[in-house]
Coordinates of C-alpha atoms in Angstrom, one line a residue:
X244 CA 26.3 -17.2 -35.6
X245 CA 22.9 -15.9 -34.8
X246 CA 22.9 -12.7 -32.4
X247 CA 21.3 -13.2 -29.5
X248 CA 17.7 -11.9 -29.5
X249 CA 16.7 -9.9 -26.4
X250 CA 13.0 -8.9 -25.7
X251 CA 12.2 -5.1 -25.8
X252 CA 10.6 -5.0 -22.7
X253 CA 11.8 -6.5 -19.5
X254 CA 9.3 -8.2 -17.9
X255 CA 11.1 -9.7 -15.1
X256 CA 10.9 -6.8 -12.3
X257 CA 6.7 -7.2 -12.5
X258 CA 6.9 -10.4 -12.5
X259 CA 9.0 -10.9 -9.2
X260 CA 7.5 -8.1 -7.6
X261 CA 3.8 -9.1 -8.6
X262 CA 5.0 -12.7 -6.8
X263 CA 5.8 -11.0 -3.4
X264 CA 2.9 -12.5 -1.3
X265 CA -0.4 -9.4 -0.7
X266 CA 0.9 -7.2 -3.5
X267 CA -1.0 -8.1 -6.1
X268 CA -4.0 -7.9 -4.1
X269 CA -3.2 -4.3 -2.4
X270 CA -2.7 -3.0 -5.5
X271 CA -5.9 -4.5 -6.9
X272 CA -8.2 -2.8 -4.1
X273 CA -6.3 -0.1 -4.8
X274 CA -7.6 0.7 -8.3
X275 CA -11.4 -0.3 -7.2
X276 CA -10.8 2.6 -3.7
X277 CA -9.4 4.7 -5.8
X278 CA -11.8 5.6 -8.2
X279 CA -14.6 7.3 -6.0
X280 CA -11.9 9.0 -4.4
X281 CA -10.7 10.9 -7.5
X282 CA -14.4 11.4 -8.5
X283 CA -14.9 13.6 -5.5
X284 CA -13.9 17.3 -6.8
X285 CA -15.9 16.8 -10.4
X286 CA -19.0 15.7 -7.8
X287 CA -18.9 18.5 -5.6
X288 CA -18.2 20.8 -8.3
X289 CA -21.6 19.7 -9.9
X290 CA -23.1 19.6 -6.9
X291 CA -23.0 23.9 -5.5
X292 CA -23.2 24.5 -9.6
X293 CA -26.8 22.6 -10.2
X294 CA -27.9 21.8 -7.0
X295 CA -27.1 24.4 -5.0
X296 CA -27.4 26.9 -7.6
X297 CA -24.0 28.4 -6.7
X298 CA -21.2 30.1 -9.6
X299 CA -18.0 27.6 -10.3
X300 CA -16.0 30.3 -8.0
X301 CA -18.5 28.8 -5.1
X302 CA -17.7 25.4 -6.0
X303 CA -13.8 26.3 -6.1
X304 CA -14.3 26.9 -2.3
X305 CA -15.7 24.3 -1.7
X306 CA -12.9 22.0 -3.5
X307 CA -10.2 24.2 -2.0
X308 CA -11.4 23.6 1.6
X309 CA -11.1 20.0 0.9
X310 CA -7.6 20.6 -0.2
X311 CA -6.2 22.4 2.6
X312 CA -8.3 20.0 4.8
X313 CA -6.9 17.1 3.0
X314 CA -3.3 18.7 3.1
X315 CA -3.3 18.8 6.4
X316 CA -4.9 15.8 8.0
X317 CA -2.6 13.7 5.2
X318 CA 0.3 13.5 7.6
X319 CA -1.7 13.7 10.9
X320 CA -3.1 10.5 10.1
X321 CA 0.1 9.1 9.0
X322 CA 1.2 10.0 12.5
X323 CA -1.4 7.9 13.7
X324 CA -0.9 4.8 11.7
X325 CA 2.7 4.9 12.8
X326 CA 1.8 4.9 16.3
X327 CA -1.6 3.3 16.3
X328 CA -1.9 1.2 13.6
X329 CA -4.0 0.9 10.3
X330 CA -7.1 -0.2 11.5
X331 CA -8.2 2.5 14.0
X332 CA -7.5 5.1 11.1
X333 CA -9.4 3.5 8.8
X334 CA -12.5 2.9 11.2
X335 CA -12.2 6.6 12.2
X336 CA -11.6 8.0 8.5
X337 CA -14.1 5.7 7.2
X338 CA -17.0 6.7 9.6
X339 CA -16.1 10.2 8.9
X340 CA -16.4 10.3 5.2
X341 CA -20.2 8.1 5.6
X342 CA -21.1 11.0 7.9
X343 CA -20.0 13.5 5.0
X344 CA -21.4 11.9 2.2
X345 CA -24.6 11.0 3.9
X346 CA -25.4 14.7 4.9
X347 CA -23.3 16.7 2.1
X348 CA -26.1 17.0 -0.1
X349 CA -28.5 18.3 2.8
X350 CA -26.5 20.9 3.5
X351 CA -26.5 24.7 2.5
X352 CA -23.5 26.5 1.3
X353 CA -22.2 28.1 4.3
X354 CA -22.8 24.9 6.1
X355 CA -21.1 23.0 3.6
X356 CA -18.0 25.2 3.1
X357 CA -16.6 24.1 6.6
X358 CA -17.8 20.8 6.4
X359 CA -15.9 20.1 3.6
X360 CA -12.7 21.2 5.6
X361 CA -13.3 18.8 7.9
X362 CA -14.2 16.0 5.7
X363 CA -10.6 16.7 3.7
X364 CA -9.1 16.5 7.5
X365 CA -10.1 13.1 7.9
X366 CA -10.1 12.0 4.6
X367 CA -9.8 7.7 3.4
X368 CA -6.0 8.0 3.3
X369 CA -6.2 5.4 0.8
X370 CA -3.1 7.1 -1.7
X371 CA -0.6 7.0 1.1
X372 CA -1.4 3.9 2.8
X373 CA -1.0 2.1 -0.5
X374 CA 2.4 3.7 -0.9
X375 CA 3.0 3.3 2.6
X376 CA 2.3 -0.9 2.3
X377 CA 4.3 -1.3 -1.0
X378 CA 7.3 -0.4 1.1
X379 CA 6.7 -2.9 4.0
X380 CA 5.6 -5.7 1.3
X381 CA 8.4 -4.7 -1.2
X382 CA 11.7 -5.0 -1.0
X383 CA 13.6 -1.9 -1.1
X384 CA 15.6 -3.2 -4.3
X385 CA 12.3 -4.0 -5.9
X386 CA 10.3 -1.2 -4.8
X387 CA 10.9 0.3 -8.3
X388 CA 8.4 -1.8 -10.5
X389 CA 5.6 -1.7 -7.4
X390 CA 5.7 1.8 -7.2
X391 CA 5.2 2.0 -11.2
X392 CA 2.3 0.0 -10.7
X393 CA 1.1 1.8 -8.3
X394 CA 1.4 4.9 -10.1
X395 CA -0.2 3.6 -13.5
X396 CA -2.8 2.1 -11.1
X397 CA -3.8 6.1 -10.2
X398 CA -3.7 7.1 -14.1
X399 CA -6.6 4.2 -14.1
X400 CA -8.2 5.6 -11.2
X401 CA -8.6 9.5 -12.2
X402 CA -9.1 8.2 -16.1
X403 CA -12.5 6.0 -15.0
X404 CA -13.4 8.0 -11.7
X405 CA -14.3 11.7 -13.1
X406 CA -15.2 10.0 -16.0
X407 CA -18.0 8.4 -14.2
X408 CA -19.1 11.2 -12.0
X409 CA -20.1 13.5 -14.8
X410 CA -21.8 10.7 -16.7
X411 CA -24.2 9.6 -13.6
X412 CA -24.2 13.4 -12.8
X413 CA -25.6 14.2 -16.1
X414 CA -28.1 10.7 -16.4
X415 CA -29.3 10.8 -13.2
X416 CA -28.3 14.1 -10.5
X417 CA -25.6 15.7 -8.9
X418 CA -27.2 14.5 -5.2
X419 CA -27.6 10.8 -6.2
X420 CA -23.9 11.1 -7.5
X421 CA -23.0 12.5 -4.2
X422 CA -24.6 9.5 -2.0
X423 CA -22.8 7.2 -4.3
X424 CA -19.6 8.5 -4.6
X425 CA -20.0 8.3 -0.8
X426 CA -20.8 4.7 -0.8
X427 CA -18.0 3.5 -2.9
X428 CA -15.4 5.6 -0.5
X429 CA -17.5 3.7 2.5
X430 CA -17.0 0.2 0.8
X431 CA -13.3 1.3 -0.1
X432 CA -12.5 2.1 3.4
X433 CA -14.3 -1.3 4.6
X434 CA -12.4 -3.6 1.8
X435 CA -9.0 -1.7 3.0
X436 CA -9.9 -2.3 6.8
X437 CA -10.6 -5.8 6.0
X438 CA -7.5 -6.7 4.2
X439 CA -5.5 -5.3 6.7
X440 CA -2.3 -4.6 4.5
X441 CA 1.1 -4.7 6.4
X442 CA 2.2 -0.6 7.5
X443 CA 5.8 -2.1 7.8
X444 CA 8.2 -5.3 6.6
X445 CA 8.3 -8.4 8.1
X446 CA 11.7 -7.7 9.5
X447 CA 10.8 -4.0 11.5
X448 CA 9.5 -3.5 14.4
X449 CA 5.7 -4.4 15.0
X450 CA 3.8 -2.3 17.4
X451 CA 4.4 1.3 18.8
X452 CA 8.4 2.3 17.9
X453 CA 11.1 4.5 19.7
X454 CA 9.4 7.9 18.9
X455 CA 12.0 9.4 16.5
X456 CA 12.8 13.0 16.8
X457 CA 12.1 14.7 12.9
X458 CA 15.5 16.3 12.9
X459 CA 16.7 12.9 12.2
X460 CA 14.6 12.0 9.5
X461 CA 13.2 15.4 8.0
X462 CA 16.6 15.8 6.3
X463 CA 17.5 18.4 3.3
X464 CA 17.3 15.6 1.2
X465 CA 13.7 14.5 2.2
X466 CA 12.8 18.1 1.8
X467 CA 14.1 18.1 -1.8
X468 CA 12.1 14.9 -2.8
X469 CA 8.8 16.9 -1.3
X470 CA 9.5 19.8 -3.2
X471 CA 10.1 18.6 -6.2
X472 CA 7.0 16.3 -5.4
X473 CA 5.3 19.4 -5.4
X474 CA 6.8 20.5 -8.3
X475 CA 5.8 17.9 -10.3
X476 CA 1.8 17.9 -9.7
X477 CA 1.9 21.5 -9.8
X478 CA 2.4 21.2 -13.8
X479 CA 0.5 18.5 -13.9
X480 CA -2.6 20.7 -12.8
X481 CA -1.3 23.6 -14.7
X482 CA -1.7 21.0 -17.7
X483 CA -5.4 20.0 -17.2
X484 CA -6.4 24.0 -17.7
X485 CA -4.2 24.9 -20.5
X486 CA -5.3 21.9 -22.6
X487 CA -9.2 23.1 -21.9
X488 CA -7.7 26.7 -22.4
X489 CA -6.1 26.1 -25.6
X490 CA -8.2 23.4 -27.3
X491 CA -11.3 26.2 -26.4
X492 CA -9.2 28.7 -28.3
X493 CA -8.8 26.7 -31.1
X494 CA -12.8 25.7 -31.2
X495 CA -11.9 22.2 -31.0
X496 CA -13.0 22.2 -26.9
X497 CA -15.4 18.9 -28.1
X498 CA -11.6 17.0 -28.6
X499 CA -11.1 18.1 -25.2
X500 CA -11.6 14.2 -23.6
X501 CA -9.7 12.6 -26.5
X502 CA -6.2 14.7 -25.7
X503 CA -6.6 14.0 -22.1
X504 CA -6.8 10.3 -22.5
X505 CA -3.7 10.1 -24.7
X506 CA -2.2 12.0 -22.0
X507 CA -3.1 9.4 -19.3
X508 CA -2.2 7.1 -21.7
X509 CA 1.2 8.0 -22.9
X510 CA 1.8 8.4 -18.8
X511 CA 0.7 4.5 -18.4
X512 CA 3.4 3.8 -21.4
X513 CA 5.9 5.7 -19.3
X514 CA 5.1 4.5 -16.2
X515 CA 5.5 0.7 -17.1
X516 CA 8.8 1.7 -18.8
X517 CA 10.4 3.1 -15.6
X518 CA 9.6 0.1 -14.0
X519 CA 10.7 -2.2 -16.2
X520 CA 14.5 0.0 -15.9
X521 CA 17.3 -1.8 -13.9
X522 CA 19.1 1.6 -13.7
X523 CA 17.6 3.8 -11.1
X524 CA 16.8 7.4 -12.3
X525 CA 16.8 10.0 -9.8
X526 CA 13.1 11.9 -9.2
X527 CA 14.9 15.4 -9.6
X528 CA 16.3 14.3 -13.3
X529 CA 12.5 12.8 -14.3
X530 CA 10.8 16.0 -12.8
X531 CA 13.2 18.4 -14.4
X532 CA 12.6 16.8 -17.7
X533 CA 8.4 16.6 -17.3
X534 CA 8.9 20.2 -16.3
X535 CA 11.2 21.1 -19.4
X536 CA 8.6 19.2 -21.9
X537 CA 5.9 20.7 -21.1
X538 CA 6.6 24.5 -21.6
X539 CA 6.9 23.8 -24.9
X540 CA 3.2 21.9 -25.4
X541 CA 1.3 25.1 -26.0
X542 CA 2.8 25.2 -29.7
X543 CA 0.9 22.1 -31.0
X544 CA -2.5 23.8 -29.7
X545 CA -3.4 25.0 -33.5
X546 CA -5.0 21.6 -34.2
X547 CA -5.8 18.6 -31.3
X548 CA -4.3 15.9 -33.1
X549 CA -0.9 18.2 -32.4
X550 CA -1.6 19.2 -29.1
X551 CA -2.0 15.1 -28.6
X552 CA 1.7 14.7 -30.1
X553 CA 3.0 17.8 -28.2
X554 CA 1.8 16.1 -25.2
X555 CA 3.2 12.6 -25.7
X556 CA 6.9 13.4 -24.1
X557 CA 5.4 15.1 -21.3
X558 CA 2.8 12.7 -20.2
X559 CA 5.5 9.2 -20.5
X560 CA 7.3 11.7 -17.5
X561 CA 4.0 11.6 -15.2
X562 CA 3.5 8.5 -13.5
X563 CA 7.6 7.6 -13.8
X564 CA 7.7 10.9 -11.9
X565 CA 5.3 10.5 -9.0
X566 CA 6.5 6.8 -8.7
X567 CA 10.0 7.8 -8.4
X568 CA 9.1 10.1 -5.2
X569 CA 7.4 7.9 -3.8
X570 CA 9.8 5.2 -3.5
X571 CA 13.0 8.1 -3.0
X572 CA 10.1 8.8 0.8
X573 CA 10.1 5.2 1.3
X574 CA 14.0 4.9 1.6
X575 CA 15.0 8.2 3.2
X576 CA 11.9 7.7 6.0
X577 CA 12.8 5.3 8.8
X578 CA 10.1 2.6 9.4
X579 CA 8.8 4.0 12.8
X580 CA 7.9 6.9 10.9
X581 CA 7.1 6.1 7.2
X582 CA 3.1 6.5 7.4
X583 CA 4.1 10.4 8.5
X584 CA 6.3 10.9 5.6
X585 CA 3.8 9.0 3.5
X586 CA 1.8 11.7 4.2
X587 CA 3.7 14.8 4.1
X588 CA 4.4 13.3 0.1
X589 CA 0.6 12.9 -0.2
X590 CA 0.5 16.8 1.4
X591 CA 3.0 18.0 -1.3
X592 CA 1.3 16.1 -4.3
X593 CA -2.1 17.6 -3.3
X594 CA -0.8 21.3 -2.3
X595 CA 1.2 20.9 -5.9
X596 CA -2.4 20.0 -7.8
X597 CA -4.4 22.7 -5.5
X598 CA -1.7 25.7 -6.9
X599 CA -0.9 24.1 -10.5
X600 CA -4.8 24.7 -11.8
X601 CA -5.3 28.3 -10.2
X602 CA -1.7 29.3 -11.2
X603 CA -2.0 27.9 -14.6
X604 CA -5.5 30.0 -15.2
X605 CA -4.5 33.2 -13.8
X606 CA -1.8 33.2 -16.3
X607 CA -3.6 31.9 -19.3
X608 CA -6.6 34.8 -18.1
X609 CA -3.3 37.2 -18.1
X610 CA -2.0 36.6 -21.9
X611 CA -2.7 33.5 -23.4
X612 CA -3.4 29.8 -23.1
X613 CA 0.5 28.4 -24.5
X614 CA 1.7 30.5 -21.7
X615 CA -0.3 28.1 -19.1
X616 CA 2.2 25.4 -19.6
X617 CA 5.3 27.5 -20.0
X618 CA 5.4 29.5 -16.9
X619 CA 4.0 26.4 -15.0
X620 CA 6.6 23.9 -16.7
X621 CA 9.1 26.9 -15.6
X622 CA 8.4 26.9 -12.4
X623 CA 9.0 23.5 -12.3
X624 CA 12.4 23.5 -14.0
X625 CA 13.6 26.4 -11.2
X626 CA 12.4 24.0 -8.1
X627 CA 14.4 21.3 -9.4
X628 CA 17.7 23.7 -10.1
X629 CA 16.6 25.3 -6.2
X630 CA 17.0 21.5 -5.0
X631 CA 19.7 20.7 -7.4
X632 CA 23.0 21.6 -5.0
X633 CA 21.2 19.1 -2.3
X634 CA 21.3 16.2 -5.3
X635 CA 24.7 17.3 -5.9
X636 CA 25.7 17.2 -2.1
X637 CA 24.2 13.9 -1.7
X638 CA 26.2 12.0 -4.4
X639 CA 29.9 13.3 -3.3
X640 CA 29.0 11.7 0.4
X641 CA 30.9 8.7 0.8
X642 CA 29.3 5.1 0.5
X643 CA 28.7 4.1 4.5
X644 CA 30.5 0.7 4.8
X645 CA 28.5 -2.5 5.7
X646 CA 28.6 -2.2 9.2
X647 CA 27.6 1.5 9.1
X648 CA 24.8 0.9 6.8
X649 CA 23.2 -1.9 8.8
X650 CA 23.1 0.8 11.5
X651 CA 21.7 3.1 9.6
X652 CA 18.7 0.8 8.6
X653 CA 18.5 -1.1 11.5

């Protein structure tokens, strides 16, 4: 008898999930909104350098007041979704960025430095409103494939956005760059506004909720997903400036773009794996081991085409990594207040990106460029044993029983 021939990748999650009515199209917008978003540090970073004539330390303000800005507003407006709705948010946040973008490039530096503070305050929450909608449109069971696409859907986002900044940057200017960068967030804010997408399931409660105090949902175990949340971005920024640092070393810098997009692509590869598991895997295990693969990268930096391998194991971690904390908020966050946990996530992937970069170059400036992604990737590895006793906690609690559980959710 013939054995039984099984496929190598199961397709089956996708396809179920990418059947639940407005995913597919969420997730669609989501790739076109995205992609001025991540093109907004590169454009401002051009902009002080050439236009305004400032160093790249200037610029770094500049991108860092966004940041904190950014940081901050994330779970404010999250707030305000949860009590408000979508639609006032994304009128507000949308008007707010056209204001931004229309006068950034008008603007001196000292002006500009606080404006882009504010800007990052009310910032298109685009990232956690997707991630926010997948868990009303998805069922919690299934959330693991839509969350993968999600995630992959970024990796296409920051692989095109950036990408296309610098190019019209360089063909064109910085300011035209800036007033279009601006119009694409406008029209993303618009497209989002006009689909409307669903901030919780079918089955919750529509309209303002119970208002529920934090100490019932801001749990150790929530705190252990942001953390390691953080963790997780904070190598992955640390890994964008020891791959210039040690490609530049090596005077292969010109390879620079080609190791970055095997990167992105090895985390695409990854991130349509994880979703196509039936077993789930637990975000502190997939951090832990993106954290423990990339102390080693550094090693392959005497030639690109071994940096490129060196970086393969790390990079199928990334989006399996962020997807898996995404979807760990969306079940430990009740409904009434998912858009604010949405956004303290969103908070703790951008503070993680913001320390990763600096972190990573203060230590590469302090010995050398293999030591960007060890102590980085090392830092990671000791969040994840910090959160570890919580894991451990969680799993010797004792299964609720049905009627306890329905409760719970309810």
């Amino acid at each position: 008898m013939r054995p039984e021939v099984r496929t190598v990748v199961n397709l089956k999650p996708y396809r179920e999930a990418l059947a639940l009515p407005g995913l597919r199209s969420l997730l669609l917008i989501s790739v076109l909104a995205r992609i001025p978003l991540t093109a907004t540090g590169v454009t401002l970073t051009f902009h002080v350098v050439l236009d305004l004539g400032r160093g790249y330390g200037a610029a770094g303000l500049v991108g860092a007041a966004s940041t904190v800005g950014a940081a901050l507003g994330s779970p404010l407006l999250g707030r305000l979704v949860d009590r408000r709705g979508l639609r006032p948010v994304l009128l507000l946040t949308t008007v707010a960025e056209g204001v931004f973008w229309a006068c950034a490039p008008t603007l001196s530096y000292p002006v500009l430095l606080p404006t882009a503070f504010l800007a990052g305050l009310l910032a298109l929450p685009v990232f956690s409103v997707v991630r926010q909608s997948v868990a009303a449109l998805v069922p919690a069971e299934r959330r693991r494939p839509a969350y993968a696409l999600d995630s992959m859907s970024v990796e296409l986002s920051f692989m095109v956005g950036p990408a296309l900044a610098v190019a019209m940057a360089a063909a064109v200017s910085p300011r035209l760059t800036m007033w279009a960068v601006g119009a694409g967030i406008v029209a993303s804010g618009i497209c989002f506004w006009l689909l409307d997408p669903p901030t919780r399931a079918a089955d919750e409660p529509a309209g303002p909720a119970r208002k529920v105090p934090r100490r019932e949902w801001v749990t150790p175990r929530l705190l252990a997903v942001l953390a390691v949340s953080l963790a997780a971005t904070l190598v992955l920024g640390g890994t964008d400036v020891a791959v210039v640092a040690v490609l530049r070393e090596g005077g292969e810098v010109g390879w620079t773009g080609a190791v970055l997009a095997m990167w992105a692509v090895a985390s695409l590869v990854g991130g349509f794996a994880y979703g196509a598991v039936t077993r789930s895997i637990s975000p502190l295990v997939l951090v832990a081991a993106l954290s423990l693969t990339t102390i080693p990268v550094g090693l392959g930096g005497a030639h690109w085409w071994l940096l490129c391998l060196a970086l393969v194991p790390a990079g199928a971690l990334c989006a399996p990594s962020i997807a898996s904390t995404s979807d760990a908020v969306s079940r430990l966050a009740p409904a009434g207040v998912r858009g604010e946990a949405m956004g303290l996530h969103g908070s703790a992937v951008t503070v993680g990106i913001a320390l990763g970069a600096p972190l990573a170059g203060a230590v590469i400036d302090a010995s050398a460029p293999a030591w960007g992604f060890a102590v980085t990737g090392a830092i990671g590895v000791l969040v994840a044993l910090a959160v570890l006793p919580v894991e451990l906690r969680h799993r010797r609690e004792p299964v609720p029983s049905q009627p306890e559980l329905a409760t719970l959710t309810s």
